[in-house]
Coordinates of C-alpha atoms in Angstrom, one line a residue:
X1 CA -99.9 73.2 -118.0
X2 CA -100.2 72.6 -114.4
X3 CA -102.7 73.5 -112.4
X4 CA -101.7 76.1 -110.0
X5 CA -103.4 76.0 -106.3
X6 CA -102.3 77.7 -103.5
X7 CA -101.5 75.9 -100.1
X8 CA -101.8 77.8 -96.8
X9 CA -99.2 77.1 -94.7
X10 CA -100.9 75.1 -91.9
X11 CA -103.0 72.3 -93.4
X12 CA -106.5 71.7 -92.0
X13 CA -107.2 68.0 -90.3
X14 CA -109.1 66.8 -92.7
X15 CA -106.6 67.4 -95.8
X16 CA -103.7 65.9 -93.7
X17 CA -105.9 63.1 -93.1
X18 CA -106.5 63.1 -97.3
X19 CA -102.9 63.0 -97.9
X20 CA -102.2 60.0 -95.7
X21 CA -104.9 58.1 -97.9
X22 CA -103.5 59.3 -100.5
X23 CA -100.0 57.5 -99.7
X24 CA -102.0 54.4 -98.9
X25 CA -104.3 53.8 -101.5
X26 CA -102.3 55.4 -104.6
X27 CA -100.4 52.7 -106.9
X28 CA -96.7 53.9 -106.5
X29 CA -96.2 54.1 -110.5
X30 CA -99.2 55.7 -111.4
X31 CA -99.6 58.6 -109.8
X32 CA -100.6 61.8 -111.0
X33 CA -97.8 64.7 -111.2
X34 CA -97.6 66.9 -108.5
X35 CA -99.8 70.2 -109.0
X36 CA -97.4 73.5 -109.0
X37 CA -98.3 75.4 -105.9
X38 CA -97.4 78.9 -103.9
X39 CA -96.3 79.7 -101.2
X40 CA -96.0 83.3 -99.0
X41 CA -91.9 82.4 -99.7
X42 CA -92.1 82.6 -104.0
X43 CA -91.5 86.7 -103.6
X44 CA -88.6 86.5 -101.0
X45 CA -86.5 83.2 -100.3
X46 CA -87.6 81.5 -103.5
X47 CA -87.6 84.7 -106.2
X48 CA -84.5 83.2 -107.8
X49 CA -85.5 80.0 -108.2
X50 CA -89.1 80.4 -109.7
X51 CA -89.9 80.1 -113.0
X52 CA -86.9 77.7 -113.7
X53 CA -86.5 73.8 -114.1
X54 CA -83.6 71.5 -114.4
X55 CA -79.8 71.9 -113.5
X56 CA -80.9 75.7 -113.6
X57 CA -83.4 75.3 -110.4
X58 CA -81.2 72.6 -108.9
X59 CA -78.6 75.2 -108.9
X60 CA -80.5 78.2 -107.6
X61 CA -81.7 76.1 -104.8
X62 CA -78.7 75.2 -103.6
X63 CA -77.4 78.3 -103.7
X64 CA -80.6 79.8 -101.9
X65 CA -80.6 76.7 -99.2
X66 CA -76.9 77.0 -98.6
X67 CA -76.9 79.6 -96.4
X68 CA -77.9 78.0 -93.6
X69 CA -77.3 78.0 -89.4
X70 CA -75.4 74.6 -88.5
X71 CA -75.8 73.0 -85.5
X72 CA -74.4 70.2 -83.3
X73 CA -74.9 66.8 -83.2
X74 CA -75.9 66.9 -79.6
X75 CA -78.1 69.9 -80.2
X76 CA -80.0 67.8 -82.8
X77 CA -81.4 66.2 -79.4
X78 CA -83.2 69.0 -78.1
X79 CA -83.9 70.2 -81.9
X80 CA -86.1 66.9 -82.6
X81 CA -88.2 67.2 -79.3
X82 CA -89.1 70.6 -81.0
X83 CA -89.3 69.7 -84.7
X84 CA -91.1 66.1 -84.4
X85 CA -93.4 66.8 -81.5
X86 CA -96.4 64.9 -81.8
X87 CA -99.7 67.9 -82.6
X88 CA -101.5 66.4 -80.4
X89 CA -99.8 65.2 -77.4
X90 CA -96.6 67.9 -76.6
X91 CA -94.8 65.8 -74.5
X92 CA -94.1 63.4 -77.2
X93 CA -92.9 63.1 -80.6
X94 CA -93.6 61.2 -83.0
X95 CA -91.1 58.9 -84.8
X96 CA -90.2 58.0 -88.3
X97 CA -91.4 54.6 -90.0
X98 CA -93.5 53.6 -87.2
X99 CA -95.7 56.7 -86.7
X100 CA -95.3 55.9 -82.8
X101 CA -95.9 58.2 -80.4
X102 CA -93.1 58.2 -77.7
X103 CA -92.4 60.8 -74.8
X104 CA -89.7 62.9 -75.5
X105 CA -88.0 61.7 -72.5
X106 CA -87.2 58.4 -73.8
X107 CA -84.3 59.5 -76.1
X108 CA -81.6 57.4 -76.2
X109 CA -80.3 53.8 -77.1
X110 CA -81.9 51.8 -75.5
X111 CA -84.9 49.2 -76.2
X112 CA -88.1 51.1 -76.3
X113 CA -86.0 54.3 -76.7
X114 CA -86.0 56.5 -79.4
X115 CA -82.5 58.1 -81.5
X116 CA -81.1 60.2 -84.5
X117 CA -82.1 58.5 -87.8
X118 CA -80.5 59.6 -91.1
X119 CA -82.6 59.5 -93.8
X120 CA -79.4 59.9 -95.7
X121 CA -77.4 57.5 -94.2
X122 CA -74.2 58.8 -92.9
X123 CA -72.2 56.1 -94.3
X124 CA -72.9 56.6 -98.2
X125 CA -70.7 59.3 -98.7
X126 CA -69.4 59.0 -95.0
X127 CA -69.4 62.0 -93.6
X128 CA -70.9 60.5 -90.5
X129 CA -72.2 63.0 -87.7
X130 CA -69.8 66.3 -88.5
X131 CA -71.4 69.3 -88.3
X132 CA -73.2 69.9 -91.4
X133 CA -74.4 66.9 -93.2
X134 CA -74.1 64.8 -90.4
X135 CA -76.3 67.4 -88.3
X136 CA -78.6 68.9 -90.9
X137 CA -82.2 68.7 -89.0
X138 CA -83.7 68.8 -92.7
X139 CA -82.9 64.6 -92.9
X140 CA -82.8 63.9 -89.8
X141 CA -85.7 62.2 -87.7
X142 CA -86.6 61.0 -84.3
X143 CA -86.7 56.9 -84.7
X144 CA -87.6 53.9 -82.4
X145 CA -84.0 52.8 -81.9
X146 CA -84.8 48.9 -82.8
X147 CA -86.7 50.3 -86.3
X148 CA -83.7 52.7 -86.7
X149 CA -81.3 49.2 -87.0
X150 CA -83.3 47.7 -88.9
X151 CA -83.2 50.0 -92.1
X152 CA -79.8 50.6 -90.8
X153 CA -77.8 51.8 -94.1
X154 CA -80.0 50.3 -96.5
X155 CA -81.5 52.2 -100.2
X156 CA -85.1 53.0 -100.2
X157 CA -87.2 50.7 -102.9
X158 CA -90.7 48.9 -102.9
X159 CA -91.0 45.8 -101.3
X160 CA -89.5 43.7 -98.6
X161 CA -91.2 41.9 -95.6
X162 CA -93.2 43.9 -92.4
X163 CA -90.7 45.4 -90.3
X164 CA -91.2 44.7 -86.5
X165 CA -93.3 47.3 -84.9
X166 CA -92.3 49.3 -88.4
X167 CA -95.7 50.2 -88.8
X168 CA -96.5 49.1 -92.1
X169 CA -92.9 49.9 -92.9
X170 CA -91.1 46.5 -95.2
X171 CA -87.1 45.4 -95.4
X172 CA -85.2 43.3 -97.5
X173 CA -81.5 42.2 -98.2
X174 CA -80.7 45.6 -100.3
X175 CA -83.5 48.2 -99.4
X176 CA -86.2 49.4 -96.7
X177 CA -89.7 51.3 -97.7
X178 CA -91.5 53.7 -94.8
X179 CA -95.0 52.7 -93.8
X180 CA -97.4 54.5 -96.6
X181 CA -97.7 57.9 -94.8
X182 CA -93.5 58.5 -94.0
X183 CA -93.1 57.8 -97.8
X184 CA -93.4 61.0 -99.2
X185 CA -91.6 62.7 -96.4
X186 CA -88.6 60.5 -96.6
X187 CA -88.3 61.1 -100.7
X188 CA -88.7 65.2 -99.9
X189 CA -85.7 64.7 -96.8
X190 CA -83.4 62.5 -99.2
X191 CA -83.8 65.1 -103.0
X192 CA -83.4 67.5 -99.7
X193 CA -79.8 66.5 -99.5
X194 CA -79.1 65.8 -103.0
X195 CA -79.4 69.7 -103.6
X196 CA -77.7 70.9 -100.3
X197 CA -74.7 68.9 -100.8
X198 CA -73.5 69.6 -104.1
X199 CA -69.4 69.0 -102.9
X200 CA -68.6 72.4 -103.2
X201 CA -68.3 73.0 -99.2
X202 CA -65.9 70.0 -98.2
X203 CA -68.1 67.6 -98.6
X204 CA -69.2 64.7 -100.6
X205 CA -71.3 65.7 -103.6
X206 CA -74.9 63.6 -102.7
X207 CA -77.2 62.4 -105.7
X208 CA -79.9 59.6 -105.8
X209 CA -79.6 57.1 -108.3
X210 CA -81.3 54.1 -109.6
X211 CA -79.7 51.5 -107.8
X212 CA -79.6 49.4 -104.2
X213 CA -76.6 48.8 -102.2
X214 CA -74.8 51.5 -103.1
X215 CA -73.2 51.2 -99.6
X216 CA -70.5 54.0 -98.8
X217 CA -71.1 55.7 -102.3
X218 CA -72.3 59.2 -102.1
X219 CA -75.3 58.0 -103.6
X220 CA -79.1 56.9 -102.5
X221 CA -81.7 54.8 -104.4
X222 CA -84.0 54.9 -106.1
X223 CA -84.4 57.8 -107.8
X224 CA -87.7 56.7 -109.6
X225 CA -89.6 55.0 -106.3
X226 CA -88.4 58.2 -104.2
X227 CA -90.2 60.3 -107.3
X228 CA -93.0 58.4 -107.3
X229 CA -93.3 58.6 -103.1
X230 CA -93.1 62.4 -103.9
X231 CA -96.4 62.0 -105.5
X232 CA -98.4 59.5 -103.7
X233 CA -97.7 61.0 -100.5
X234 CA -98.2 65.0 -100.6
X235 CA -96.6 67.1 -97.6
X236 CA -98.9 67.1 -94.6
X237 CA -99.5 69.1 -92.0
X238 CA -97.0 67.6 -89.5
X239 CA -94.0 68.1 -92.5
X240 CA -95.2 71.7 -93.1
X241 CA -94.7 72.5 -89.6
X242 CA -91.5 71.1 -88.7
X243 CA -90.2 72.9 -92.2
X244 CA -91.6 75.6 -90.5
X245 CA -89.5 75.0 -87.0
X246 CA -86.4 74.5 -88.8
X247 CA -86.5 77.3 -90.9
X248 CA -87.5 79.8 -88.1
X249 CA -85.7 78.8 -84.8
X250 CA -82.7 76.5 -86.3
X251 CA -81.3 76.3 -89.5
X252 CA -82.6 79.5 -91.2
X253 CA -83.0 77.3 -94.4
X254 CA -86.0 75.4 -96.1
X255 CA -86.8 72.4 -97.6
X256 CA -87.7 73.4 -101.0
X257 CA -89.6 69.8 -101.7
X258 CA -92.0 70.2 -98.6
X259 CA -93.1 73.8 -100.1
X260 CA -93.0 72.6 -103.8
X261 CA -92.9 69.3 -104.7
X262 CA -93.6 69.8 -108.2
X263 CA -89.7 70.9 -108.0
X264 CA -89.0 67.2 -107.3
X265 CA -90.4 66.4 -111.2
X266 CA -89.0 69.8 -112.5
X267 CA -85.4 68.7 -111.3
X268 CA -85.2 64.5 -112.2

């Protein structure tokens, strides 16, 4: 049985810094399952999903983070400079894949600006930037706009050569891997998704499977590297907060993953 351990929900310095070790120095097939935790949330948003596994908790999840606040795609804007604003410099946020720090000012599509990345990408299952999918602040991330083209579409897997001021981040023909310390985060945003959009509001039912290139397919891969992110790369301080954000001042939902990522193994 699992040990149970209780996580607070800000993160001191020095155990964010331990998780981003974690992601770098953990083989990404090896590592140990995630430890069940708790969270203030178990008694209230969460009572109907604890104590289950499966299709059973995939299900109560979804119905518990389906009723959430949708917002616009050019609200998402203002909602990142909130959300993925850098701890320690507040007129910055800081961006997916490259862990850059870039004022908030600089949003845009330019060179040396930042945009809107989908961790799901809008085209598999093409439902693009309409309110819901297309909008969900859950998945999506403030991103250098040349990094952003660069994974463009593309399934997550190991692998790949560096990616231009990526970070550590690595590309090939069929898939793109986040720098060590986005890994984890990305795998929580994408099995995120796969349980919010089950096709029973309109649109496309989202799953992650074991393949690459599954281009306008309502699918992501892979399922197994994405688990094994999970893992390696334990929610940190930055992800509890902005799950935080999103739940109080946007969406009114939660990503279950960030709060219990032992669900990830409980589910696939």
């Amino acid at each position: 049985m699992l040990a149970t351990r209780i996580r607070p929900r800000w993160k001191s310095v020095a155990l964010t810094t331990a998780a981003v070790l974690v992601g770098l120095t953990t083989p990404a097939l090896t590592a140990a399952p995630a430890a069940a935790t708790t969270t203030e949330y178990d008694g209230t948003y969460y009572a109907d999903a604890i104590g289950k596994s499966g299709t059973a908790l995939k299900d109560s999840l979804h119905t518990i983070i389906s009723d959430q606040t949708k917002i616009s795609y050019s609200a998402v804007w203002n909602a990142l400079k909130v959300a993925d604003q850098d701890p320690n410099n507040s007129s910055n946020v800081l961006l997916l894949y490259s862990g850059v720090s870039r004022s908030k000012s600089l949003n845009g599509g330019d060179v040396g600006d930042w945009n809107r990345e989908h961790t799901w990408a809008k085209s598999h299952g093409d439902f693009g930037e309409v309110t819901g999918p297309g909008t969900d602040l859950h998945h999506l991330r403030a991103c250098d706009v040349q990094v952003n083209s660069i994974r463009g579409n593309l399934d997550f897997d190991n692998g790949g050569s560096a990616v231009t001021n990526g970070g550590g981040s690595t590309v090939d023909s069929d898939s793109f891997a986040p720098r060590a310390a986005d890994r984890g985060d990305v795998a929580r945003m994408i099995l995120y998704m796969a349980v919010r959009y089950e096709g029973d509001d309109g649109f496309a039912d989202l799953e992650p499977n074991e393949k690459v290139g599954n281009g306008s397919a309502p699918y992501m891969g892979k399922l197994s590297v994405l688990k094994a992110w999970n893992e390696a790369d334990p929610p940190s301080a930055f992800e509890e907060r902005r799950n935080e954000v999103i739940y109080d001042t946007y969406q009114h939902n939660r990503n279950p993953f960030i709060d219990h990522p032992e669900w990830v193994e409980a589910i696939w």
